[in-house]
mmCIF file of C-alpha atoms and ligand atoms in Angstrom:
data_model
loop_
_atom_site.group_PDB
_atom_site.id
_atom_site.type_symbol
_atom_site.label_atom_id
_atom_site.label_comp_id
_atom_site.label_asym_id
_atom_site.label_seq_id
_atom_site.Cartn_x
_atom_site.Cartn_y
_atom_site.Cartn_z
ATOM 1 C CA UNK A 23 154.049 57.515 48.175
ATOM 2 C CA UNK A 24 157.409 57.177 47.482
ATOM 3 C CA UNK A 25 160.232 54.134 47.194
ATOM 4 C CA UNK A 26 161.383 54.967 50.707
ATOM 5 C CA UNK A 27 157.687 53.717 51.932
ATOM 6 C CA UNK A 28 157.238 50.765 49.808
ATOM 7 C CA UNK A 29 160.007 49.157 51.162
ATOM 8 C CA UNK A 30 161.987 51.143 54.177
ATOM 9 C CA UNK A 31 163.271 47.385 54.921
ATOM 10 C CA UNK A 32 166.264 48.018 52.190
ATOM 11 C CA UNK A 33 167.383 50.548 54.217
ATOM 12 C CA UNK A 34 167.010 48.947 57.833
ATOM 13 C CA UNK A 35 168.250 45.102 57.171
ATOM 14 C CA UNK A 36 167.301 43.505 60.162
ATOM 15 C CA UNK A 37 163.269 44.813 60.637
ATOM 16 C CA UNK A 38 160.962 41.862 60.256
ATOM 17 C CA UNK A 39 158.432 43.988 58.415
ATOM 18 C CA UNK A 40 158.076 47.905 57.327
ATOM 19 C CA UNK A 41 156.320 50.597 59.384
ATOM 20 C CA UNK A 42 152.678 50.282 57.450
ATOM 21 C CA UNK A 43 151.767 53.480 55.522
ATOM 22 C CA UNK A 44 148.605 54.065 58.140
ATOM 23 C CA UNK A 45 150.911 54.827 60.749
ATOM 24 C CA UNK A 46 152.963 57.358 58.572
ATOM 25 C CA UNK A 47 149.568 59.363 57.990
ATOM 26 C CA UNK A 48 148.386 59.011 61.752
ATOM 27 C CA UNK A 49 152.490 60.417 62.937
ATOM 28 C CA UNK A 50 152.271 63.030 59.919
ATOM 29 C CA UNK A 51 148.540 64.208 60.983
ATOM 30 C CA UNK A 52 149.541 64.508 64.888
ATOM 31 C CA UNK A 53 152.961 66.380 64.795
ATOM 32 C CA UNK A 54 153.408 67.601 67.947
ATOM 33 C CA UNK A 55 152.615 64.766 69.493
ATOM 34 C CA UNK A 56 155.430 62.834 67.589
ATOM 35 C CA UNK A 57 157.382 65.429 68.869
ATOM 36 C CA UNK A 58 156.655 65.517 72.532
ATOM 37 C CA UNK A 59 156.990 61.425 72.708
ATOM 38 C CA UNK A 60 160.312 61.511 70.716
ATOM 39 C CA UNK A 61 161.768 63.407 73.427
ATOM 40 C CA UNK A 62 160.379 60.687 75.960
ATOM 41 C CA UNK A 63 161.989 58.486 73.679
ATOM 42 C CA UNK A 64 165.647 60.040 73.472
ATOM 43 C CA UNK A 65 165.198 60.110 77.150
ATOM 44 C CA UNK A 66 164.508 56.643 77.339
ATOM 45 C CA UNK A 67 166.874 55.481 75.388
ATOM 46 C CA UNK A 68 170.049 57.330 77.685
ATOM 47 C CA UNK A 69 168.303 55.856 80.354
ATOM 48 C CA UNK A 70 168.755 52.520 79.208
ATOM 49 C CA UNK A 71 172.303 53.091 78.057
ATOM 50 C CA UNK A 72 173.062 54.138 81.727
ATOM 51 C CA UNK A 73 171.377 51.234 82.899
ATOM 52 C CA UNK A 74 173.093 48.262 81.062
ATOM 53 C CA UNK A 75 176.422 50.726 82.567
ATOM 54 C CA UNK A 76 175.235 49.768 85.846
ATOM 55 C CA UNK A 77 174.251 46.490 85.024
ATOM 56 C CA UNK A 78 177.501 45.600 83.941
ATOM 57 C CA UNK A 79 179.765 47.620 85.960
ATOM 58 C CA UNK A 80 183.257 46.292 85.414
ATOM 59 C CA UNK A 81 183.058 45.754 81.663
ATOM 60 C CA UNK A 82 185.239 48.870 80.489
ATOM 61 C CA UNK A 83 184.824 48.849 76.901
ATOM 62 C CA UNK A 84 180.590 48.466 77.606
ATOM 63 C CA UNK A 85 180.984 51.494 79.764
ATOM 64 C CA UNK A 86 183.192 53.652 77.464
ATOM 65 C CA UNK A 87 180.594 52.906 74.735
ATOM 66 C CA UNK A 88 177.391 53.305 77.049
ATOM 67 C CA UNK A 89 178.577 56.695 78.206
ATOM 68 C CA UNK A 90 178.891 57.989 75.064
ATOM 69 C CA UNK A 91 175.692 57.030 73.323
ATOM 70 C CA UNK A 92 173.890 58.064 76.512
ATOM 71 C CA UNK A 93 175.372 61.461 76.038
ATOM 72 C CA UNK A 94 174.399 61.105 72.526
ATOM 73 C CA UNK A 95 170.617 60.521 73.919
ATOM 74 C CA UNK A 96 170.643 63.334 75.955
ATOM 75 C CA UNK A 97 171.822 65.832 73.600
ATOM 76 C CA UNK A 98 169.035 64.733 71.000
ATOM 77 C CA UNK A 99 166.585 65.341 73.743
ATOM 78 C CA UNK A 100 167.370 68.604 74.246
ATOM 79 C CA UNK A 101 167.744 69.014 70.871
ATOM 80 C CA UNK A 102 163.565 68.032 70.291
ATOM 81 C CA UNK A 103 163.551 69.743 73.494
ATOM 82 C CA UNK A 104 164.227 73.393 72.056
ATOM 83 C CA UNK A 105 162.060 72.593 69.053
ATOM 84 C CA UNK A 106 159.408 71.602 71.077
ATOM 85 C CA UNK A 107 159.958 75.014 72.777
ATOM 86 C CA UNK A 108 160.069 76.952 69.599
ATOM 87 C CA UNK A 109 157.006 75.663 68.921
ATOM 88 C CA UNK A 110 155.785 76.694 72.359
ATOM 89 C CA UNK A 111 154.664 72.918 72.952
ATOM 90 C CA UNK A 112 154.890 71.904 76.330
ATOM 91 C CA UNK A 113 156.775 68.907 77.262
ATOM 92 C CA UNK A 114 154.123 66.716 78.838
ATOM 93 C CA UNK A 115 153.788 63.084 80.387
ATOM 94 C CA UNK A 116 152.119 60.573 77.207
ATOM 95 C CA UNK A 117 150.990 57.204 77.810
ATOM 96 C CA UNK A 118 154.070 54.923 76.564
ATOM 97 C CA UNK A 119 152.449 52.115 73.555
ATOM 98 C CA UNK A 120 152.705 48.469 74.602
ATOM 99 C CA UNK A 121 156.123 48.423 72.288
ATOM 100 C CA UNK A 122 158.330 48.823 75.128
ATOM 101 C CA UNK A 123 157.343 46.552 77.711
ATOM 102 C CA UNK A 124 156.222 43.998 75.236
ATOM 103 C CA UNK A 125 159.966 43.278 74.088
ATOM 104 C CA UNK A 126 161.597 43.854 77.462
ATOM 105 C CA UNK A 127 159.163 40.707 78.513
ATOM 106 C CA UNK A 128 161.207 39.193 75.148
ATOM 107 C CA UNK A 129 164.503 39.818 77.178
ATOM 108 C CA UNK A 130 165.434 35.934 79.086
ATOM 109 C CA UNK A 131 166.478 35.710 82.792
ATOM 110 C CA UNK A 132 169.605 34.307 83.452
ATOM 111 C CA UNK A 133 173.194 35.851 82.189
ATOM 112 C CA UNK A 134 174.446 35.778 79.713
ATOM 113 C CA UNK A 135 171.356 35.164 77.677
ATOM 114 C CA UNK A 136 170.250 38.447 79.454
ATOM 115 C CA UNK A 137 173.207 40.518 77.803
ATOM 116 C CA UNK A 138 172.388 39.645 74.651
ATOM 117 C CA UNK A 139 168.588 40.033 74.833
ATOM 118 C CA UNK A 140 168.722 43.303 76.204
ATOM 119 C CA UNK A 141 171.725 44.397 73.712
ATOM 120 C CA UNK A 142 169.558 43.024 70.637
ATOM 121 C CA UNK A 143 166.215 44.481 72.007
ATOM 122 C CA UNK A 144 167.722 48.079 72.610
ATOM 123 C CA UNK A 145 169.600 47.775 68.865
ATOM 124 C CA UNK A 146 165.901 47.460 67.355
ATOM 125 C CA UNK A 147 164.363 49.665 69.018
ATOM 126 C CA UNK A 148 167.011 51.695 67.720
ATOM 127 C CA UNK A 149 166.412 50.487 64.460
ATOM 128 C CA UNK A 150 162.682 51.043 64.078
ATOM 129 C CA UNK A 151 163.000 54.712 65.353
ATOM 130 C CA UNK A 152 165.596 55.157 61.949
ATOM 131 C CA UNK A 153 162.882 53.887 59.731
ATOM 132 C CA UNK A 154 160.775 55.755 60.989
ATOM 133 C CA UNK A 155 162.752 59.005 61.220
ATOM 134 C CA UNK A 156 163.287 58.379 57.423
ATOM 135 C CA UNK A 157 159.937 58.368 56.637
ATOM 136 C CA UNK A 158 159.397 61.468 58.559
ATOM 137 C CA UNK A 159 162.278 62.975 56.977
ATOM 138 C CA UNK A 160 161.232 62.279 53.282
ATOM 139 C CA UNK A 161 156.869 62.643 54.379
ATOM 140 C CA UNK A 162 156.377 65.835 56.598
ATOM 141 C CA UNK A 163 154.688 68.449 55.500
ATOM 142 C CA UNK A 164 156.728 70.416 57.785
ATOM 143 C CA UNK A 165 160.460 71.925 57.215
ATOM 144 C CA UNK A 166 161.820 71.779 60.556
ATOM 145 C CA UNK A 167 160.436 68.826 61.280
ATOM 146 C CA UNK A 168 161.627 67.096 57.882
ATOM 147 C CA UNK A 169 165.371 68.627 58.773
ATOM 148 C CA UNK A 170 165.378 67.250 62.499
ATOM 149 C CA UNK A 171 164.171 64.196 61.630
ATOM 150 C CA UNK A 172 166.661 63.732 58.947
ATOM 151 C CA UNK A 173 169.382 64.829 60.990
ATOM 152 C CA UNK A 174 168.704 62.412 64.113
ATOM 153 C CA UNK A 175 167.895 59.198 61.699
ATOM 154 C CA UNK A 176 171.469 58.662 60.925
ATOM 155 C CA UNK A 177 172.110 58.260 64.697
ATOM 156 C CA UNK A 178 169.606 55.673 65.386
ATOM 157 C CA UNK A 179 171.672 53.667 62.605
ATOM 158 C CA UNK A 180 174.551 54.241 64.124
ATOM 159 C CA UNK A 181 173.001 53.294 67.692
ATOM 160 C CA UNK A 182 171.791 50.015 66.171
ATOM 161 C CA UNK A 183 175.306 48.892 64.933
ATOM 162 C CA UNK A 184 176.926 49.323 68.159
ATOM 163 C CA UNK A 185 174.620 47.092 70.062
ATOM 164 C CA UNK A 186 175.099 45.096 67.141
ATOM 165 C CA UNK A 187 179.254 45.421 67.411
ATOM 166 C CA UNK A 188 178.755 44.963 71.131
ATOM 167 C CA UNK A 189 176.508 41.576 70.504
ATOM 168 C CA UNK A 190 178.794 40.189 67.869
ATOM 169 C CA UNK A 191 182.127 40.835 70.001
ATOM 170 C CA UNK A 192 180.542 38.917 72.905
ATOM 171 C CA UNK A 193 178.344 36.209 71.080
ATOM 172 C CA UNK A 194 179.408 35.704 68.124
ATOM 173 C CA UNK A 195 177.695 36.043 64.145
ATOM 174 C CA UNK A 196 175.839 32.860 64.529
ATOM 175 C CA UNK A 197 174.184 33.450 67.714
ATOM 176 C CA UNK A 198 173.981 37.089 67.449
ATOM 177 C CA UNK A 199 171.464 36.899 63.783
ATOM 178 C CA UNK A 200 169.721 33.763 65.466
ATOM 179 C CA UNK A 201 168.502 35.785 68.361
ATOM 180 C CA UNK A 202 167.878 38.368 66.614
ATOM 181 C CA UNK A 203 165.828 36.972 63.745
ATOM 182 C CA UNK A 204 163.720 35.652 66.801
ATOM 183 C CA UNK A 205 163.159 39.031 68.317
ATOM 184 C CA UNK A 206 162.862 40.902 65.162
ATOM 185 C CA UNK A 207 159.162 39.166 65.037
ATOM 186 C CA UNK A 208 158.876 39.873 68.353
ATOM 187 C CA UNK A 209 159.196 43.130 67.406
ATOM 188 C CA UNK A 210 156.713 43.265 64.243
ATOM 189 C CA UNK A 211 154.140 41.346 66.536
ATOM 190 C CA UNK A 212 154.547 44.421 69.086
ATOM 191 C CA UNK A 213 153.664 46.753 66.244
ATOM 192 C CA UNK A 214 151.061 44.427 65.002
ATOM 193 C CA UNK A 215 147.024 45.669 65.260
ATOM 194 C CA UNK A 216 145.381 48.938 64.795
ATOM 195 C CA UNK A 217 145.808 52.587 66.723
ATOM 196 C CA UNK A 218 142.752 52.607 68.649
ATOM 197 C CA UNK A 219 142.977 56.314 68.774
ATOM 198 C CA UNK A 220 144.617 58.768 67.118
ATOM 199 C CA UNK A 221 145.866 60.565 69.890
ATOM 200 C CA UNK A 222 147.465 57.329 70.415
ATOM 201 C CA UNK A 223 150.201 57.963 67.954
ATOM 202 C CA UNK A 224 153.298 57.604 69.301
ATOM 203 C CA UNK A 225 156.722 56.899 67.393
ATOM 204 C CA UNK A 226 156.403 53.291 68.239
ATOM 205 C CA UNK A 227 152.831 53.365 68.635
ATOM 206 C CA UNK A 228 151.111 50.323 65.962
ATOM 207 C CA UNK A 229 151.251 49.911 62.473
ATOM 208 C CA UNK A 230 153.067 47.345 60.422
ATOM 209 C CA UNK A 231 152.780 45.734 56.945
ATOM 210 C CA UNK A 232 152.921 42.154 57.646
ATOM 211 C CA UNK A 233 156.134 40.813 55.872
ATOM 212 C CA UNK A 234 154.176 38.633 53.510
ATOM 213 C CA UNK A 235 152.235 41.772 51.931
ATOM 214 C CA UNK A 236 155.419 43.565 51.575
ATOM 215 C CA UNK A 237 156.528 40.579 49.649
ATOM 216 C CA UNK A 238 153.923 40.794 47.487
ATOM 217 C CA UNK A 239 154.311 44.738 47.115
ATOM 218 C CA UNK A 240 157.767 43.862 45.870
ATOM 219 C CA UNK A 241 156.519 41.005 43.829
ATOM 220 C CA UNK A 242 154.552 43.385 41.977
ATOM 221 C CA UNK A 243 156.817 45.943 41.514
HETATM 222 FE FE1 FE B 12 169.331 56.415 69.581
#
């Protein structure tokens, strides 16, 4: 495999641990099924843009911001949308991973520890979906695939820094990394454990190398 797999973390700072090479093969092996739950996941992710909009209603710059990355959600949907069509794959309901939920339950009660949370949580999940892009990008066997991918990654990067921009603004650098050192193991345990089926690949479905193997892979190097 190639550098990009040994150690994705170069590329995506703040993830507590790579995207383990298992789940690569299981995503690469199940294409369409990527596919389908990458849509959910576009989908998702304008939803929770509009969300925090609502959330925070009088907060113009938030909602200037918001509004556009939601409209950047949506447009990626129908982007994977008219692939998945192309491919005459029908969109279909999947069964979300425990990824999701797991870091919401991260996300603390009372404002404005609740901002921040659900700023930091939505920036990773942002952030994992560019690693993995990129190692769908470099990995498929497929062209189109290996050409949307590659052309959606740089988004997700760009998603991450403004709930990063929009975290630092509000918080501060100090409090900001703290936090999110904290829930970027949150987020590696979420990933942690093995697929216990393969149709249960999803694009944040399991599969992480513990940071202390990837150490050692680098070690070696
Ligand atoms: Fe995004």
């Amino acid at each position: 495999m190639s550098a990009l797999l040994e150690n994705p973390t170069a590329r995506v700072r703040w993830l507590a641990a790579p995207s383990s090479p298992a789940w690569l093969e299981q995503a690469i092996a199940r294409p369409d099924l990527v596919l389908i739950d990458h849509a959910h996941c576009e989908r998702k992710a304008a939803g929770v843009a509009l969300q925090l909009m609502f959330r925070y209603p009088s907060d113009e710059q938030l909602g200037a911001l918001l509004s556009a990355l939601a409209r950047e959600e949506l447009e990626h949907f129908e982007q994977v949308l008219a692939l998945l069509q192309r491919r005459e794959v029908p969109l279909r309901p999947l069964a979300a991973p425990a990824y999701g939920s797991s870091l919401m339950a991260q996300v603390r009660k009372g404002e404005p520890q609740r901002m921040l949370d659900s700023f930091l949580v939505a920036g990773l999940i942002e952030a994992r979906s560019h690693e993995r892009m990129a190692l769908l990008a470099a990995h498929s066997p497929d062209p189109d695939l290996r050409e949307l991918y590659g052309e959606l990654l740089a988004s997700e990067a760009r998603h991450f820094g403004l709930y990063w921009v929009l975290c630092e603004q509000r918080f501060g650098r100090e409090v900001t990394v703290e936090r999110l050192e904290q829930l970027a193991l949150a987020e590696v345990e979420a990933l942690s454990g093995e697929l216990a089926q393969d149709d249960l690949v999803r694009m944040h479905s399991v599969g992480v190398t513990p940071a202390a193997d990837s150490a050692r892979q680098s070690g070696r190097r």
